Short mmCIF file of N, CA and C in Angstrom, two decimals:
data_model
loop_
_atom_site.label_atom_id
_atom_site.label_comp_id
_atom_site.label_asym_id
_atom_site.label_seq_id
_atom_site.Cartn_x
_atom_site.Cartn_y
_atom_site.Cartn_z
N MET I 12 0.84 -1.18 0.00
CA MET I 12 0.00 0.00 0.00
C MET I 12 0.88 1.24 0.00
N GLY I 13 0.41 2.28 -0.68
CA GLY I 13 1.17 3.51 -0.78
C GLY I 13 1.20 4.28 0.53
N GLU I 14 2.23 5.03 0.69
CA GLU I 14 2.38 5.84 1.88
C GLU I 14 1.64 7.15 1.68
N HIS I 15 0.92 7.59 2.71
CA HIS I 15 0.22 8.87 2.63
C HIS I 15 1.19 10.00 2.90
N PRO I 16 1.06 11.11 2.15
CA PRO I 16 1.96 12.25 2.41
C PRO I 16 1.79 12.77 3.83
N ASP I 17 2.83 13.29 4.36
CA ASP I 17 2.83 13.92 5.68
C ASP I 17 1.78 15.03 5.69
N PRO I 18 0.89 15.05 6.71
CA PRO I 18 -0.14 16.09 6.76
C PRO I 18 0.43 17.51 6.76
N TYR I 19 1.57 17.69 7.41
CA TYR I 19 2.21 19.01 7.43
C TYR I 19 2.65 19.41 6.02
N LEU I 20 3.23 18.46 5.29
CA LEU I 20 3.66 18.73 3.92
C LEU I 20 2.46 19.04 3.03
N LYS I 21 1.38 18.28 3.20
CA LYS I 21 0.16 18.54 2.43
C LYS I 21 -0.35 19.95 2.71
N GLN I 22 -0.28 20.38 3.96
CA GLN I 22 -0.75 21.72 4.32
C GLN I 22 0.12 22.79 3.67
N ILE I 23 1.43 22.58 3.64
CA ILE I 23 2.34 23.53 3.00
C ILE I 23 2.02 23.63 1.50
N ILE I 24 1.83 22.48 0.87
CA ILE I 24 1.50 22.47 -0.56
C ILE I 24 0.18 23.17 -0.80
N ALA I 25 -0.82 22.87 0.02
CA ALA I 25 -2.14 23.50 -0.14
C ALA I 25 -2.04 25.01 0.00
N GLU I 26 -1.32 25.50 1.00
CA GLU I 26 -1.18 26.95 1.20
C GLU I 26 -0.49 27.59 0.01
N HIS I 27 0.47 26.90 -0.57
CA HIS I 27 1.15 27.41 -1.77
C HIS I 27 0.15 27.50 -2.93
N VAL I 28 -0.66 26.46 -3.10
CA VAL I 28 -1.69 26.47 -4.15
C VAL I 28 -2.66 27.62 -3.92
N PHE I 29 -3.10 27.82 -2.68
CA PHE I 29 -4.03 28.90 -2.38
C PHE I 29 -3.42 30.26 -2.72
N ALA I 30 -2.16 30.46 -2.36
CA ALA I 30 -1.48 31.73 -2.63
C ALA I 30 -1.37 31.98 -4.13
N GLU I 31 -0.98 30.95 -4.88
CA GLU I 31 -0.84 31.09 -6.33
C GLU I 31 -2.18 31.38 -6.99
N LEU I 32 -3.23 30.67 -6.58
CA LEU I 32 -4.55 30.92 -7.14
C LEU I 32 -5.04 32.32 -6.83
N THR I 33 -4.82 32.75 -5.59
CA THR I 33 -5.25 34.09 -5.18
C THR I 33 -4.54 35.17 -6.00
N LEU I 34 -3.23 35.02 -6.19
CA LEU I 34 -2.48 35.97 -7.00
C LEU I 34 -2.96 35.96 -8.45
N HIS I 35 -3.16 34.78 -9.00
CA HIS I 35 -3.64 34.65 -10.38
C HIS I 35 -4.99 35.36 -10.55
N MET I 36 -5.91 35.11 -9.61
CA MET I 36 -7.23 35.74 -9.70
C MET I 36 -7.13 37.26 -9.57
N LEU I 37 -6.27 37.73 -8.67
CA LEU I 37 -6.08 39.17 -8.50
C LEU I 37 -5.59 39.82 -9.79
N LEU I 38 -4.62 39.19 -10.45
CA LEU I 38 -4.11 39.73 -11.71
C LEU I 38 -5.20 39.74 -12.79
N GLU I 39 -5.96 38.67 -12.87
CA GLU I 39 -7.05 38.65 -13.85
C GLU I 39 -8.06 39.75 -13.57
N GLU I 40 -8.43 39.91 -12.30
CA GLU I 40 -9.46 40.87 -11.92
C GLU I 40 -9.02 42.32 -12.09
N THR I 41 -7.73 42.58 -11.91
CA THR I 41 -7.26 43.96 -11.97
C THR I 41 -6.65 44.35 -13.31
N VAL I 42 -6.21 43.36 -14.10
CA VAL I 42 -5.54 43.66 -15.36
C VAL I 42 -6.29 43.08 -16.56
N PHE I 43 -6.42 41.75 -16.59
CA PHE I 43 -6.95 41.12 -17.79
C PHE I 43 -8.44 41.40 -18.01
N TYR I 44 -9.27 41.15 -17.00
CA TYR I 44 -10.71 41.30 -17.20
C TYR I 44 -11.11 42.74 -17.56
N PRO I 45 -10.56 43.75 -16.88
CA PRO I 45 -10.92 45.12 -17.28
C PRO I 45 -10.53 45.42 -18.73
N ALA I 46 -9.34 44.99 -19.16
CA ALA I 46 -8.92 45.23 -20.54
C ALA I 46 -9.80 44.47 -21.52
N PHE I 47 -10.14 43.23 -21.18
CA PHE I 47 -11.02 42.42 -22.03
C PHE I 47 -12.40 43.07 -22.12
N ALA I 48 -12.95 43.48 -20.99
CA ALA I 48 -14.29 44.06 -20.96
C ALA I 48 -14.34 45.36 -21.75
N GLU I 49 -13.26 46.13 -21.72
CA GLU I 49 -13.21 47.41 -22.43
C GLU I 49 -13.39 47.22 -23.93
N GLN I 50 -12.87 46.12 -24.46
CA GLN I 50 -12.94 45.85 -25.90
C GLN I 50 -14.10 44.92 -26.27
N ALA I 51 -14.82 44.41 -25.28
CA ALA I 51 -15.81 43.37 -25.52
C ALA I 51 -17.18 43.93 -25.87
N ASP I 52 -17.94 43.08 -26.56
CA ASP I 52 -19.35 43.37 -26.79
C ASP I 52 -20.14 42.89 -25.56
N GLU I 53 -21.45 42.88 -25.65
CA GLU I 53 -22.27 42.46 -24.50
C GLU I 53 -21.98 41.02 -24.09
N GLU I 54 -21.77 40.14 -25.08
CA GLU I 54 -21.45 38.74 -24.78
C GLU I 54 -20.13 38.66 -24.02
N GLY I 55 -19.14 39.44 -24.44
CA GLY I 55 -17.86 39.45 -23.75
C GLY I 55 -17.98 39.94 -22.32
N LYS I 56 -18.80 40.96 -22.13
CA LYS I 56 -19.02 41.48 -20.77
C LYS I 56 -19.71 40.42 -19.90
N ARG I 57 -20.61 39.65 -20.50
CA ARG I 57 -21.28 38.57 -19.77
C ARG I 57 -20.24 37.51 -19.35
N LEU I 58 -19.31 37.21 -20.26
CA LEU I 58 -18.26 36.23 -19.94
C LEU I 58 -17.39 36.70 -18.77
N VAL I 59 -17.09 38.00 -18.75
CA VAL I 59 -16.29 38.55 -17.64
C VAL I 59 -17.06 38.40 -16.33
N ASN I 60 -18.37 38.72 -16.36
CA ASN I 60 -19.17 38.59 -15.14
C ASN I 60 -19.22 37.15 -14.66
N GLU I 61 -19.34 36.19 -15.59
CA GLU I 61 -19.33 34.78 -15.21
C GLU I 61 -17.98 34.38 -14.61
N ALA I 62 -16.90 34.88 -15.19
CA ALA I 62 -15.57 34.57 -14.68
C ALA I 62 -15.39 35.13 -13.27
N LEU I 63 -15.90 36.34 -13.04
CA LEU I 63 -15.81 36.94 -11.70
C LEU I 63 -16.62 36.14 -10.68
N GLN I 64 -17.77 35.61 -11.11
CA GLN I 64 -18.57 34.75 -10.22
C GLN I 64 -17.80 33.47 -9.90
N ASP I 65 -17.13 32.91 -10.91
CA ASP I 65 -16.28 31.73 -10.67
C ASP I 65 -15.22 32.05 -9.62
N HIS I 66 -14.61 33.21 -9.74
CA HIS I 66 -13.58 33.61 -8.77
C HIS I 66 -14.15 33.66 -7.37
N GLN I 67 -15.37 34.18 -7.21
CA GLN I 67 -15.98 34.25 -5.89
C GLN I 67 -16.18 32.85 -5.31
N GLU I 68 -16.60 31.92 -6.17
CA GLU I 68 -16.80 30.54 -5.71
C GLU I 68 -15.46 29.90 -5.34
N ILE I 69 -14.44 30.15 -6.12
CA ILE I 69 -13.11 29.61 -5.82
C ILE I 69 -12.60 30.19 -4.50
N LYS I 70 -12.76 31.49 -4.30
CA LYS I 70 -12.32 32.12 -3.05
C LYS I 70 -13.06 31.52 -1.86
N ALA I 71 -14.36 31.25 -2.00
CA ALA I 71 -15.14 30.66 -0.92
C ALA I 71 -14.63 29.25 -0.61
N LEU I 72 -14.30 28.48 -1.64
CA LEU I 72 -13.75 27.15 -1.43
C LEU I 72 -12.41 27.22 -0.70
N ILE I 73 -11.57 28.16 -1.08
CA ILE I 73 -10.27 28.33 -0.41
C ILE I 73 -10.48 28.66 1.06
N GLU I 74 -11.40 29.59 1.35
CA GLU I 74 -11.66 29.96 2.75
C GLU I 74 -12.15 28.76 3.55
N THR I 75 -13.03 27.97 2.95
CA THR I 75 -13.53 26.77 3.63
C THR I 75 -12.39 25.80 3.89
N LEU I 76 -11.55 25.59 2.89
CA LEU I 76 -10.42 24.67 3.05
C LEU I 76 -9.47 25.10 4.15
N GLN I 77 -9.27 26.40 4.30
CA GLN I 77 -8.34 26.89 5.31
C GLN I 77 -8.86 26.66 6.72
N GLU I 78 -10.15 26.35 6.85
CA GLU I 78 -10.73 26.15 8.18
C GLU I 78 -10.96 24.68 8.52
N ILE I 79 -10.74 23.77 7.55
CA ILE I 79 -11.01 22.35 7.76
C ILE I 79 -9.84 21.67 8.47
N ASP I 80 -10.17 20.90 9.50
CA ASP I 80 -9.16 20.14 10.22
C ASP I 80 -9.17 18.67 9.84
N ASP I 81 -10.31 18.17 9.41
CA ASP I 81 -10.47 16.76 9.07
C ASP I 81 -9.83 16.45 7.72
N ASP I 82 -8.92 15.47 7.70
CA ASP I 82 -8.15 15.17 6.50
C ASP I 82 -9.03 14.69 5.34
N ALA I 83 -9.98 13.82 5.61
CA ALA I 83 -10.86 13.30 4.54
C ALA I 83 -11.72 14.41 3.96
N ALA I 84 -12.26 15.26 4.82
CA ALA I 84 -13.08 16.37 4.35
C ALA I 84 -12.22 17.34 3.54
N PHE I 85 -10.99 17.57 4.00
CA PHE I 85 -10.08 18.46 3.28
C PHE I 85 -9.82 17.93 1.88
N GLU I 86 -9.51 16.64 1.78
CA GLU I 86 -9.20 16.06 0.47
C GLU I 86 -10.39 16.16 -0.47
N SER I 87 -11.58 15.92 0.03
CA SER I 87 -12.79 16.01 -0.78
C SER I 87 -13.01 17.44 -1.28
N ARG I 88 -12.88 18.41 -0.40
CA ARG I 88 -13.06 19.82 -0.78
C ARG I 88 -11.94 20.29 -1.69
N PHE I 89 -10.72 19.81 -1.45
CA PHE I 89 -9.60 20.20 -2.30
C PHE I 89 -9.83 19.68 -3.72
N GLN I 90 -10.37 18.47 -3.84
CA GLN I 90 -10.71 17.94 -5.16
C GLN I 90 -11.78 18.79 -5.82
N ALA I 91 -12.76 19.25 -5.05
CA ALA I 91 -13.80 20.13 -5.58
C ALA I 91 -13.19 21.44 -6.08
N LEU I 92 -12.23 21.97 -5.33
CA LEU I 92 -11.52 23.19 -5.76
C LEU I 92 -10.79 22.93 -7.07
N ARG I 93 -10.08 21.83 -7.13
CA ARG I 93 -9.34 21.49 -8.34
C ARG I 93 -10.28 21.39 -9.55
N ASP I 94 -11.40 20.69 -9.38
CA ASP I 94 -12.36 20.54 -10.46
C ASP I 94 -12.90 21.89 -10.91
N HIS I 95 -13.22 22.75 -9.94
CA HIS I 95 -13.76 24.07 -10.25
C HIS I 95 -12.75 24.92 -11.01
N VAL I 96 -11.51 24.90 -10.57
CA VAL I 96 -10.46 25.67 -11.23
C VAL I 96 -10.23 25.15 -12.65
N GLU I 97 -10.19 23.83 -12.81
CA GLU I 97 -9.99 23.26 -14.14
C GLU I 97 -11.11 23.66 -15.09
N GLN I 98 -12.36 23.64 -14.61
CA GLN I 98 -13.49 24.05 -15.44
C GLN I 98 -13.39 25.53 -15.78
N HIS I 99 -13.01 26.35 -14.83
CA HIS I 99 -12.85 27.79 -15.04
C HIS I 99 -11.80 28.06 -16.11
N VAL I 100 -10.67 27.38 -16.03
CA VAL I 100 -9.59 27.56 -17.01
C VAL I 100 -10.06 27.12 -18.40
N GLU I 101 -10.75 25.99 -18.44
CA GLU I 101 -11.25 25.50 -19.73
C GLU I 101 -12.24 26.50 -20.34
N ASP I 102 -13.12 27.05 -19.51
CA ASP I 102 -14.09 28.05 -19.99
C ASP I 102 -13.36 29.27 -20.53
N GLU I 103 -12.35 29.75 -19.82
CA GLU I 103 -11.60 30.92 -20.28
C GLU I 103 -10.90 30.62 -21.61
N GLU I 104 -10.28 29.46 -21.69
CA GLU I 104 -9.52 29.13 -22.89
C GLU I 104 -10.42 28.98 -24.12
N THR I 105 -11.64 28.50 -23.92
CA THR I 105 -12.52 28.28 -25.07
C THR I 105 -13.36 29.50 -25.42
N THR I 106 -13.59 30.40 -24.46
CA THR I 106 -14.48 31.54 -24.76
C THR I 106 -13.78 32.89 -24.79
N MET I 107 -12.69 33.05 -24.05
CA MET I 107 -12.06 34.37 -23.96
C MET I 107 -10.80 34.49 -24.80
N PHE I 108 -10.09 33.39 -24.99
CA PHE I 108 -8.80 33.47 -25.68
C PHE I 108 -8.93 33.07 -27.12
#
């Protein structure tokens, strides 16, 4: 059977992921989305609003994860975060870029 990663190491990795995601979202919200919206038609503006809603959901998931002590619950929520981020990236790549 495989060895489970050290909980402390998992927490360090998770905090790094949270920091990187938060920085990425901040850059999109302050630089990319405003520039995109400025040049966009109504459909483009709708896409920006949807992306901003995705960011709010991702931020809420991060906040929840930072408060979870139970390892199984953490892993389940972390997977939900991963799935949400992957869908968000796919949406951006297919509709905005």
